[in-house]
Amino acid sequence: MLDIRKLEEISMNAWPGVYVRFYDGWVMRCAGGYTNRANSILPLYESREDLMRKINEAERFCSSRGLQTIFKMTSISLPSELDRALESQGYVERDRAIVLTNELSGATRDLSDLDIFTTPSREWLGSFTRLSKKAAENEHWLGRILDSIVPDAYYLILKKSEEAVGCAMAVREDEYFGLFGITIGQEYRRMGYGKELTEKLMALGGREGARVAYLQVDIVNDVAIKLYSSLSFEEAYQYWYRVKV
């Protein structure tokens, strides 16, 4: 059975906050507001202090950096009454997502049209920010997040006729290979490149000794869910955010 806490820890390492505070079982992170995952409170472990006091402290942590207070919730968030308590305090649920996993077969595949970097090279950053508007608008914080990654990371550009058609990154920790930022250029969509890039990421993970691939996708993104399902990814669990409004 999948250990949700283990995978949450690994994904937290794969996409870290720039500023982090550990507080009575909660991991409080911020990174300039770029992505919810790096700018949220992760209530992973047992708590001992008064719950309302902790929520207030989390709010102070976020507001001191000019950010909304966001909690990343799963079915194992602690304490168990936290989700209800947040709702009663005016926190609304937003951006529910699915974590999908897939066993890696170790099958080899031609990766010759995949440029692979082990650091976020200028070429990769240029391609990624060109293809992703959100990344382009947050290039400073993107760079700081990437510089904070400790496990082995891979930065990939899919090229066709020397033209970059897609980008992605991956992070390997233990037997897990996380796939992030899979982005295909607008003019190259619906041409099968998203599937090809994902398959090649999985082949790379197998080559690097990983056993399980994982990724995260918004629950409303039917196109992406259908694609990953066609590649035998299966739902492991869901998470959602509680946001103070």
PDB file of C-alpha atoms in Angstrom:
ATOM      1  CA  MET A   1       0.000   0.000   0.000  1.00  0.00           C
ATOM      2  CA  LEU A   2       1.306   3.445  -0.930  1.00  0.00           C
ATOM      3  CA  ASP A   3       2.615   5.536   1.965  1.00  0.00           C
ATOM      4  CA  ILE A   4       1.047   8.960   1.375  1.00  0.00           C
ATOM      5  CA  ARG A   5       3.277  10.635   3.939  1.00  0.00           C
ATOM      6  CA  LYS A   6       6.396   9.241   2.262  1.00  0.00           C
ATOM      7  CA  LEU A   7       5.339  10.517  -1.136  1.00  0.00           C
ATOM      8  CA  GLU A   8       4.401  13.913   0.296  1.00  0.00           C
ATOM      9  CA  GLU A   9       7.875  14.165   1.816  1.00  0.00           C
ATOM     10  CA  ILE A  10       9.519  13.188  -1.453  1.00  0.00           C
ATOM     11  CA  SER A  11       7.450  15.608  -3.531  1.00  0.00           C
ATOM     12  CA  MET A  12       8.218  18.346  -0.987  1.00  0.00           C
ATOM     13  CA  ASN A  13      11.936  17.689  -1.506  1.00  0.00           C
ATOM     14  CA  ALA A  14      11.440  17.685  -5.257  1.00  0.00           C
ATOM     15  CA  TRP A  15       9.752  21.106  -5.286  1.00  0.00           C
ATOM     16  CA  PRO A  16      11.007  22.842  -2.151  1.00  0.00           C
ATOM     17  CA  GLY A  17      10.120  26.102  -0.535  1.00  0.00           C
ATOM     18  CA  VAL A  18      12.784  28.782  -0.369  1.00  0.00           C
ATOM     19  CA  TYR A  19      11.919  29.762   3.198  1.00  0.00           C
ATOM     20  CA  VAL A  20      10.919  26.898   5.485  1.00  0.00           C
ATOM     21  CA  ARG A  21       9.858  26.727   9.112  1.00  0.00           C
ATOM     22  CA  PHE A  22       9.103  23.484  10.964  1.00  0.00           C
ATOM     23  CA  TYR A  23       6.464  24.014  13.615  1.00  0.00           C
ATOM     24  CA  ASP A  24       4.972  21.277  15.827  1.00  0.00           C
ATOM     25  CA  GLY A  25       4.502  18.741  13.033  1.00  0.00           C
ATOM     26  CA  TRP A  26       3.729  21.280  10.299  1.00  0.00           C
ATOM     27  CA  VAL A  27       6.058  22.310   7.483  1.00  0.00           C
ATOM     28  CA  MET A  28       5.501  25.961   6.564  1.00  0.00           C
ATOM     29  CA  ARG A  29       6.980  27.017   3.235  1.00  0.00           C
ATOM     30  CA  CYS A  30       7.080  30.041   0.980  1.00  0.00           C
ATOM     31  CA  ALA A  31       8.747  30.936  -2.300  1.00  0.00           C
ATOM     32  CA  GLY A  32       7.480  34.333  -3.354  1.00  0.00           C
ATOM     33  CA  GLY A  33       4.018  33.016  -4.159  1.00  0.00           C
ATOM     34  CA  TYR A  34       5.194  30.952  -7.157  1.00  0.00           C
ATOM     35  CA  THR A  35       3.105  27.746  -7.120  1.00  0.00           C
ATOM     36  CA  ASN A  36       0.840  26.657  -4.293  1.00  0.00           C
ATOM     37  CA  ARG A  37       3.030  23.664  -3.490  1.00  0.00           C
ATOM     38  CA  ALA A  38       6.026  25.812  -2.541  1.00  0.00           C
ATOM     39  CA  ASN A  39       3.902  28.376  -0.687  1.00  0.00           C
ATOM     40  CA  SER A  40       1.724  26.367   1.646  1.00  0.00           C
ATOM     41  CA  ILE A  41       1.500  24.759   5.053  1.00  0.00           C
ATOM     42  CA  LEU A  42       1.919  20.987   4.997  1.00  0.00           C
ATOM     43  CA  PRO A  43       0.405  19.408   8.156  1.00  0.00           C
ATOM     44  CA  LEU A  44       2.161  16.063   7.935  1.00  0.00           C
ATOM     45  CA  TYR A  45       2.921  15.005  11.500  1.00  0.00           C
ATOM     46  CA  GLU A  46       1.393  14.711  14.951  1.00  0.00           C
ATOM     47  CA  SER A  47       0.611  17.980  16.718  1.00  0.00           C
ATOM     48  CA  ARG A  48       0.676  18.832  20.408  1.00  0.00           C
ATOM     49  CA  GLU A  49      -0.055  22.540  20.615  1.00  0.00           C
ATOM     50  CA  ASP A  50      -3.465  24.212  20.562  1.00  0.00           C
ATOM     51  CA  LEU A  51      -4.888  24.065  17.036  1.00  0.00           C
ATOM     52  CA  MET A  52      -6.148  27.652  16.809  1.00  0.00           C
ATOM     53  CA  ARG A  53      -2.832  28.925  18.102  1.00  0.00           C
ATOM     54  CA  LYS A  54      -1.081  26.975  15.357  1.00  0.00           C
ATOM     55  CA  ILE A  55      -3.398  28.282  12.639  1.00  0.00           C
ATOM     56  CA  ASN A  56      -2.786  31.839  13.834  1.00  0.00           C
ATOM     57  CA  GLU A  57       0.982  31.257  13.780  1.00  0.00           C
ATOM     58  CA  ALA A  58       0.751  29.880  10.228  1.00  0.00           C
ATOM     59  CA  GLU A  59      -1.169  32.984   9.188  1.00  0.00           C
ATOM     60  CA  ARG A  60       1.523  35.215  10.679  1.00  0.00           C
ATOM     61  CA  PHE A  61       4.228  33.253   8.848  1.00  0.00           C
ATOM     62  CA  CYS A  62       2.506  33.773   5.500  1.00  0.00           C
ATOM     63  CA  SER A  63       1.351  37.367   6.004  1.00  0.00           C
ATOM     64  CA  SER A  64       4.850  38.448   7.074  1.00  0.00           C
ATOM     65  CA  ARG A  65       5.928  37.536   3.539  1.00  0.00           C
ATOM     66  CA  GLY A  66       2.954  39.173   1.851  1.00  0.00           C
ATOM     67  CA  LEU A  67       1.257  35.880   1.005  1.00  0.00           C
ATOM     68  CA  GLN A  68      -2.167  34.338   1.442  1.00  0.00           C
ATOM     69  CA  THR A  69      -2.310  31.533   3.971  1.00  0.00           C
ATOM     70  CA  ILE A  70      -2.671  28.234   2.130  1.00  0.00           C
ATOM     71  CA  PHE A  71      -2.823  24.752   3.620  1.00  0.00           C
ATOM     72  CA  LYS A  72      -2.057  21.704   1.470  1.00  0.00           C
ATOM     73  CA  MET A  73      -4.402  18.976   2.691  1.00  0.00           C
ATOM     74  CA  THR A  74      -4.549  15.212   2.252  1.00  0.00           C
ATOM     75  CA  SER A  75      -6.548  12.435   3.871  1.00  0.00           C
ATOM     76  CA  ILE A  76      -3.741  11.991   6.430  1.00  0.00           C
ATOM     77  CA  SER A  77      -3.354  15.660   7.415  1.00  0.00           C
ATOM     78  CA  LEU A  78      -2.925  16.130  11.153  1.00  0.00           C
ATOM     79  CA  PRO A  79      -4.676  16.783  13.382  1.00  0.00           C
ATOM     80  CA  SER A  80      -7.619  14.944  11.828  1.00  0.00           C
ATOM     81  CA  GLU A  81     -10.031  17.794  12.606  1.00  0.00           C
ATOM     82  CA  LEU A  82      -7.892  20.389  10.802  1.00  0.00           C
ATOM     83  CA  ASP A  83      -9.876  20.456   7.545  1.00  0.00           C
ATOM     84  CA  ARG A  84     -13.136  21.128   9.388  1.00  0.00           C
ATOM     85  CA  ALA A  85     -11.482  23.715  11.612  1.00  0.00           C
ATOM     86  CA  LEU A  86     -10.081  25.578   8.623  1.00  0.00           C
ATOM     87  CA  GLU A  87     -13.466  25.574   6.913  1.00  0.00           C
ATOM     88  CA  SER A  88     -15.052  27.043  10.038  1.00  0.00           C
ATOM     89  CA  GLN A  89     -12.442  29.820   9.967  1.00  0.00           C
ATOM     90  CA  GLY A  90     -13.327  30.856   6.411  1.00  0.00           C
ATOM     91  CA  TYR A  91     -10.822  28.761   4.490  1.00  0.00           C
ATOM     92  CA  VAL A  92     -12.272  27.527   1.188  1.00  0.00           C
ATOM     93  CA  GLU A  93     -11.238  24.476  -0.792  1.00  0.00           C
ATOM     94  CA  ARG A  94      -9.453  25.176  -4.077  1.00  0.00           C
ATOM     95  CA  ASP A  95      -7.419  23.409  -6.741  1.00  0.00           C
ATOM     96  CA  ARG A  96      -8.017  19.766  -5.879  1.00  0.00           C
ATOM     97  CA  ALA A  97      -5.442  17.577  -7.592  1.00  0.00           C
ATOM     98  CA  ILE A  98      -4.664  13.911  -8.121  1.00  0.00           C
ATOM     99  CA  VAL A  99      -1.334  12.204  -7.487  1.00  0.00           C
ATOM    100  CA  LEU A 100      -0.790   9.501 -10.092  1.00  0.00           C
ATOM    101  CA  THR A 101       1.807   6.758  -9.937  1.00  0.00           C
ATOM    102  CA  ASN A 102       3.147   4.200 -12.372  1.00  0.00           C
ATOM    103  CA  GLU A 103       5.515   1.275 -12.048  1.00  0.00           C
ATOM    104  CA  LEU A 104       8.600   1.736 -14.220  1.00  0.00           C
ATOM    105  CA  SER A 105       9.461  -1.267 -16.353  1.00  0.00           C
ATOM    106  CA  GLY A 106      13.078  -0.408 -17.071  1.00  0.00           C
ATOM    107  CA  ALA A 107      12.439  -0.790 -20.811  1.00  0.00           C
ATOM    108  CA  THR A 108      14.925   1.166 -22.928  1.00  0.00           C
ATOM    109  CA  ARG A 109      13.886   3.854 -25.374  1.00  0.00           C
ATOM    110  CA  ASP A 110      15.663   6.115 -27.844  1.00  0.00           C
ATOM    111  CA  LEU A 111      16.271   9.423 -26.066  1.00  0.00           C
ATOM    112  CA  SER A 112      18.370  10.986 -28.806  1.00  0.00           C
ATOM    113  CA  ASP A 113      15.948  13.878 -29.377  1.00  0.00           C
ATOM    114  CA  LEU A 114      15.886  14.667 -25.660  1.00  0.00           C
ATOM    115  CA  ASP A 115      18.423  17.164 -24.358  1.00  0.00           C
ATOM    116  CA  ILE A 116      19.098  16.225 -20.722  1.00  0.00           C
ATOM    117  CA  PHE A 117      20.767  18.552 -18.238  1.00  0.00           C
ATOM    118  CA  THR A 118      21.546  17.865 -14.588  1.00  0.00           C
ATOM    119  CA  THR A 119      21.381  21.562 -13.708  1.00  0.00           C
ATOM    120  CA  PRO A 120      18.865  24.175 -14.906  1.00  0.00           C
ATOM    121  CA  SER A 121      20.981  25.376 -17.805  1.00  0.00           C
ATOM    122  CA  ARG A 122      20.426  28.691 -19.522  1.00  0.00           C
ATOM    123  CA  GLU A 123      19.080  26.814 -22.553  1.00  0.00           C
ATOM    124  CA  TRP A 124      16.556  24.881 -20.476  1.00  0.00           C
ATOM    125  CA  LEU A 125      15.446  27.939 -18.501  1.00  0.00           C
ATOM    126  CA  GLY A 126      15.050  29.896 -21.722  1.00  0.00           C
ATOM    127  CA  SER A 127      12.944  27.172 -23.316  1.00  0.00           C
ATOM    128  CA  PHE A 128      10.842  26.570 -20.207  1.00  0.00           C
ATOM    129  CA  THR A 129      10.042  30.231 -19.603  1.00  0.00           C
ATOM    130  CA  ARG A 130       9.222  30.646 -23.289  1.00  0.00           C
ATOM    131  CA  LEU A 131       6.752  27.768 -23.165  1.00  0.00           C
ATOM    132  CA  SER A 132       5.288  28.540 -19.719  1.00  0.00           C
ATOM    133  CA  LYS A 133       3.835  31.998 -19.149  1.00  0.00           C
ATOM    134  CA  LYS A 134       3.592  31.436 -15.392  1.00  0.00           C
ATOM    135  CA  ALA A 135       7.265  30.468 -15.188  1.00  0.00           C
ATOM    136  CA  ALA A 136       8.251  33.492 -17.267  1.00  0.00           C
ATOM    137  CA  GLU A 137       6.383  35.795 -14.884  1.00  0.00           C
ATOM    138  CA  ASN A 138       8.157  34.231 -11.867  1.00  0.00           C
ATOM    139  CA  GLU A 139      11.627  33.538 -13.243  1.00  0.00           C
ATOM    140  CA  HIS A 140      13.417  34.816 -10.124  1.00  0.00           C
ATOM    141  CA  TRP A 141      11.509  32.511  -7.758  1.00  0.00           C
ATOM    142  CA  LEU A 142      11.668  29.622 -10.217  1.00  0.00           C
ATOM    143  CA  GLY A 143      15.450  29.891 -10.123  1.00  0.00           C
ATOM    144  CA  ARG A 144      15.535  29.999  -6.335  1.00  0.00           C
ATOM    145  CA  ILE A 145      13.299  26.924  -6.053  1.00  0.00           C
ATOM    146  CA  LEU A 146      15.448  24.987  -8.508  1.00  0.00           C
ATOM    147  CA  ASP A 147      18.614  25.997  -6.655  1.00  0.00           C
ATOM    148  CA  SER A 148      17.079  24.575  -3.459  1.00  0.00           C
ATOM    149  CA  ILE A 149      16.546  21.054  -4.834  1.00  0.00           C
ATOM    150  CA  VAL A 150      18.829  18.569  -3.079  1.00  0.00           C
ATOM    151  CA  PRO A 151      17.993  15.172  -4.729  1.00  0.00           C
ATOM    152  CA  ASP A 152      19.141  14.359  -8.265  1.00  0.00           C
ATOM    153  CA  ALA A 153      17.282  16.517 -10.779  1.00  0.00           C
ATOM    154  CA  TYR A 154      16.998  16.349 -14.554  1.00  0.00           C
ATOM    155  CA  TYR A 155      16.001  19.147 -16.919  1.00  0.00           C
ATOM    156  CA  LEU A 156      14.772  18.077 -20.325  1.00  0.00           C
ATOM    157  CA  ILE A 157      14.024  19.624 -23.696  1.00  0.00           C
ATOM    158  CA  LEU A 158      12.227  17.618 -26.382  1.00  0.00           C
ATOM    159  CA  LYS A 159      13.478  18.721 -29.790  1.00  0.00           C
ATOM    160  CA  LYS A 160      12.190  18.070 -33.283  1.00  0.00           C
ATOM    161  CA  SER A 161      14.347  19.244 -36.183  1.00  0.00           C
ATOM    162  CA  GLU A 162      16.446  21.171 -33.634  1.00  0.00           C
ATOM    163  CA  GLU A 163      13.345  23.059 -32.446  1.00  0.00           C
ATOM    164  CA  ALA A 164      12.319  22.865 -28.787  1.00  0.00           C
ATOM    165  CA  VAL A 165       8.727  21.600 -28.752  1.00  0.00           C
ATOM    166  CA  GLY A 166       8.436  20.726 -25.063  1.00  0.00           C
ATOM    167  CA  CYS A 167      10.135  20.886 -21.691  1.00  0.00           C
ATOM    168  CA  ALA A 168       9.941  19.075 -18.383  1.00  0.00           C
ATOM    169  CA  MET A 169      11.927  18.322 -15.288  1.00  0.00           C
ATOM    170  CA  ALA A 170      12.227  15.272 -13.078  1.00  0.00           C
ATOM    171  CA  VAL A 171      13.598  14.568  -9.619  1.00  0.00           C
ATOM    172  CA  ARG A 172      14.770  11.179  -8.360  1.00  0.00           C
ATOM    173  CA  GLU A 173      14.801  10.281  -4.690  1.00  0.00           C
ATOM    174  CA  ASP A 174      15.214   6.682  -3.594  1.00  0.00           C
ATOM    175  CA  GLU A 175      13.006   4.579  -5.883  1.00  0.00           C
ATOM    176  CA  TYR A 176      10.722   7.467  -6.859  1.00  0.00           C
ATOM    177  CA  PHE A 177      10.948   9.567 -10.016  1.00  0.00           C
ATOM    178  CA  GLY A 178       8.814  12.712  -9.951  1.00  0.00           C
ATOM    179  CA  LEU A 179       7.699  14.296 -13.221  1.00  0.00           C
ATOM    180  CA  PHE A 180       7.136  18.050 -13.131  1.00  0.00           C
ATOM    181  CA  GLY A 181       6.409  20.940 -15.461  1.00  0.00           C
ATOM    182  CA  ILE A 182       5.570  18.870 -18.540  1.00  0.00           C
ATOM    183  CA  THR A 183       4.911  21.650 -21.031  1.00  0.00           C
ATOM    184  CA  ILE A 184       4.367  21.526 -24.782  1.00  0.00           C
ATOM    185  CA  GLY A 185       4.490  24.636 -26.943  1.00  0.00           C
ATOM    186  CA  GLN A 186       1.074  25.927 -27.980  1.00  0.00           C
ATOM    187  CA  GLU A 187       1.776  25.382 -31.666  1.00  0.00           C
ATOM    188  CA  TYR A 188       2.861  21.779 -31.073  1.00  0.00           C
ATOM    189  CA  ARG A 189      -0.082  20.529 -29.056  1.00  0.00           C
ATOM    190  CA  ARG A 190      -2.345  17.697 -30.221  1.00  0.00           C
ATOM    191  CA  MET A 191       0.614  16.212 -32.106  1.00  0.00           C
ATOM    192  CA  GLY A 192       1.430  13.472 -29.595  1.00  0.00           C
ATOM    193  CA  TYR A 193       4.437  15.234 -28.084  1.00  0.00           C
ATOM    194  CA  GLY A 194       3.006  15.297 -24.574  1.00  0.00           C
ATOM    195  CA  LYS A 195       2.673  11.527 -24.592  1.00  0.00           C
ATOM    196  CA  GLU A 196       6.103  11.090 -26.158  1.00  0.00           C
ATOM    197  CA  LEU A 197       7.774  13.358 -23.607  1.00  0.00           C
ATOM    198  CA  THR A 198       6.081  11.555 -20.711  1.00  0.00           C
ATOM    199  CA  GLU A 199       7.104   8.144 -22.054  1.00  0.00           C
ATOM    200  CA  LYS A 200      10.696   9.303 -22.437  1.00  0.00           C
ATOM    201  CA  LEU A 201      10.697  10.722 -18.929  1.00  0.00           C
ATOM    202  CA  MET A 202       9.607   7.315 -17.668  1.00  0.00           C
ATOM    203  CA  ALA A 203      12.329   5.606 -19.692  1.00  0.00           C
ATOM    204  CA  LEU A 204      14.884   7.987 -18.209  1.00  0.00           C
ATOM    205  CA  GLY A 205      13.604   7.217 -14.711  1.00  0.00           C
ATOM    206  CA  GLY A 206      14.000   3.498 -15.307  1.00  0.00           C
ATOM    207  CA  ARG A 207      17.476   4.024 -16.691  1.00  0.00           C
ATOM    208  CA  GLU A 208      18.420   5.992 -13.581  1.00  0.00           C
ATOM    209  CA  GLY A 209      17.293   3.175 -11.300  1.00  0.00           C
ATOM    210  CA  ALA A 210      13.885   4.437 -10.176  1.00  0.00           C
ATOM    211  CA  ARG A 211      10.996   2.014  -9.726  1.00  0.00           C
ATOM    212  CA  VAL A 212       7.965   4.301  -9.426  1.00  0.00           C
ATOM    213  CA  ALA A 213       7.076   7.403 -11.428  1.00  0.00           C
ATOM    214  CA  TYR A 214       4.716   9.946  -9.917  1.00  0.00           C
ATOM    215  CA  LEU A 215       3.133  13.173 -11.041  1.00  0.00           C
ATOM    216  CA  GLN A 216       0.413  15.581  -9.973  1.00  0.00           C
ATOM    217  CA  VAL A 217      -2.440  16.859 -12.118  1.00  0.00           C
ATOM    218  CA  ASP A 218      -5.409  19.145 -11.438  1.00  0.00           C
ATOM    219  CA  ILE A 219      -8.610  17.153 -11.120  1.00  0.00           C
ATOM    220  CA  VAL A 220     -10.310  19.389 -13.728  1.00  0.00           C
ATOM    221  CA  ASN A 221      -7.626  18.692 -16.347  1.00  0.00           C
ATOM    222  CA  ASP A 222      -9.481  15.917 -18.160  1.00  0.00           C
ATOM    223  CA  VAL A 223      -7.136  15.949 -21.161  1.00  0.00           C
ATOM    224  CA  ALA A 224      -4.017  15.353 -19.053  1.00  0.00           C
ATOM    225  CA  ILE A 225      -5.729  12.714 -16.891  1.00  0.00           C
ATOM    226  CA  LYS A 226      -6.817  10.834 -20.012  1.00  0.00           C
ATOM    227  CA  LEU A 227      -3.273  11.000 -21.386  1.00  0.00           C
ATOM    228  CA  TYR A 228      -1.656   9.698 -18.216  1.00  0.00           C
ATOM    229  CA  SER A 229      -4.276   6.994 -17.820  1.00  0.00           C
ATOM    230  CA  SER A 230      -3.426   5.785 -21.327  1.00  0.00           C
ATOM    231  CA  LEU A 231       0.146   5.347 -20.085  1.00  0.00           C
ATOM    232  CA  SER A 232      -1.049   3.202 -17.139  1.00  0.00           C
ATOM    233  CA  PHE A 233      -0.762   5.855 -14.444  1.00  0.00           C
ATOM    234  CA  GLU A 234      -3.218   5.207 -11.622  1.00  0.00           C
ATOM    235  CA  GLU A 235      -4.605   7.437  -8.893  1.00  0.00           C
ATOM    236  CA  ALA A 236      -2.733   7.072  -5.607  1.00  0.00           C
ATOM    237  CA  TYR A 237      -4.471   9.799  -3.614  1.00  0.00           C
ATOM    238  CA  GLN A 238      -5.792  13.347  -3.851  1.00  0.00           C
ATOM    239  CA  TYR A 239      -4.818  16.599  -2.222  1.00  0.00           C
ATOM    240  CA  TRP A 240      -6.484  19.976  -2.040  1.00  0.00           C
ATOM    241  CA  TYR A 241      -5.746  23.448  -0.768  1.00  0.00           C
ATOM    242  CA  ARG A 242      -7.524  25.400   1.929  1.00  0.00           C
ATOM    243  CA  VAL A 243      -7.136  29.117   1.248  1.00  0.00           C
ATOM    244  CA  LYS A 244      -8.015  31.986   3.581  1.00  0.00           C
ATOM    245  CA  VAL A 245     -10.304  34.440   1.773  1.00  0.00           C
TER     246      VAL A 245
END
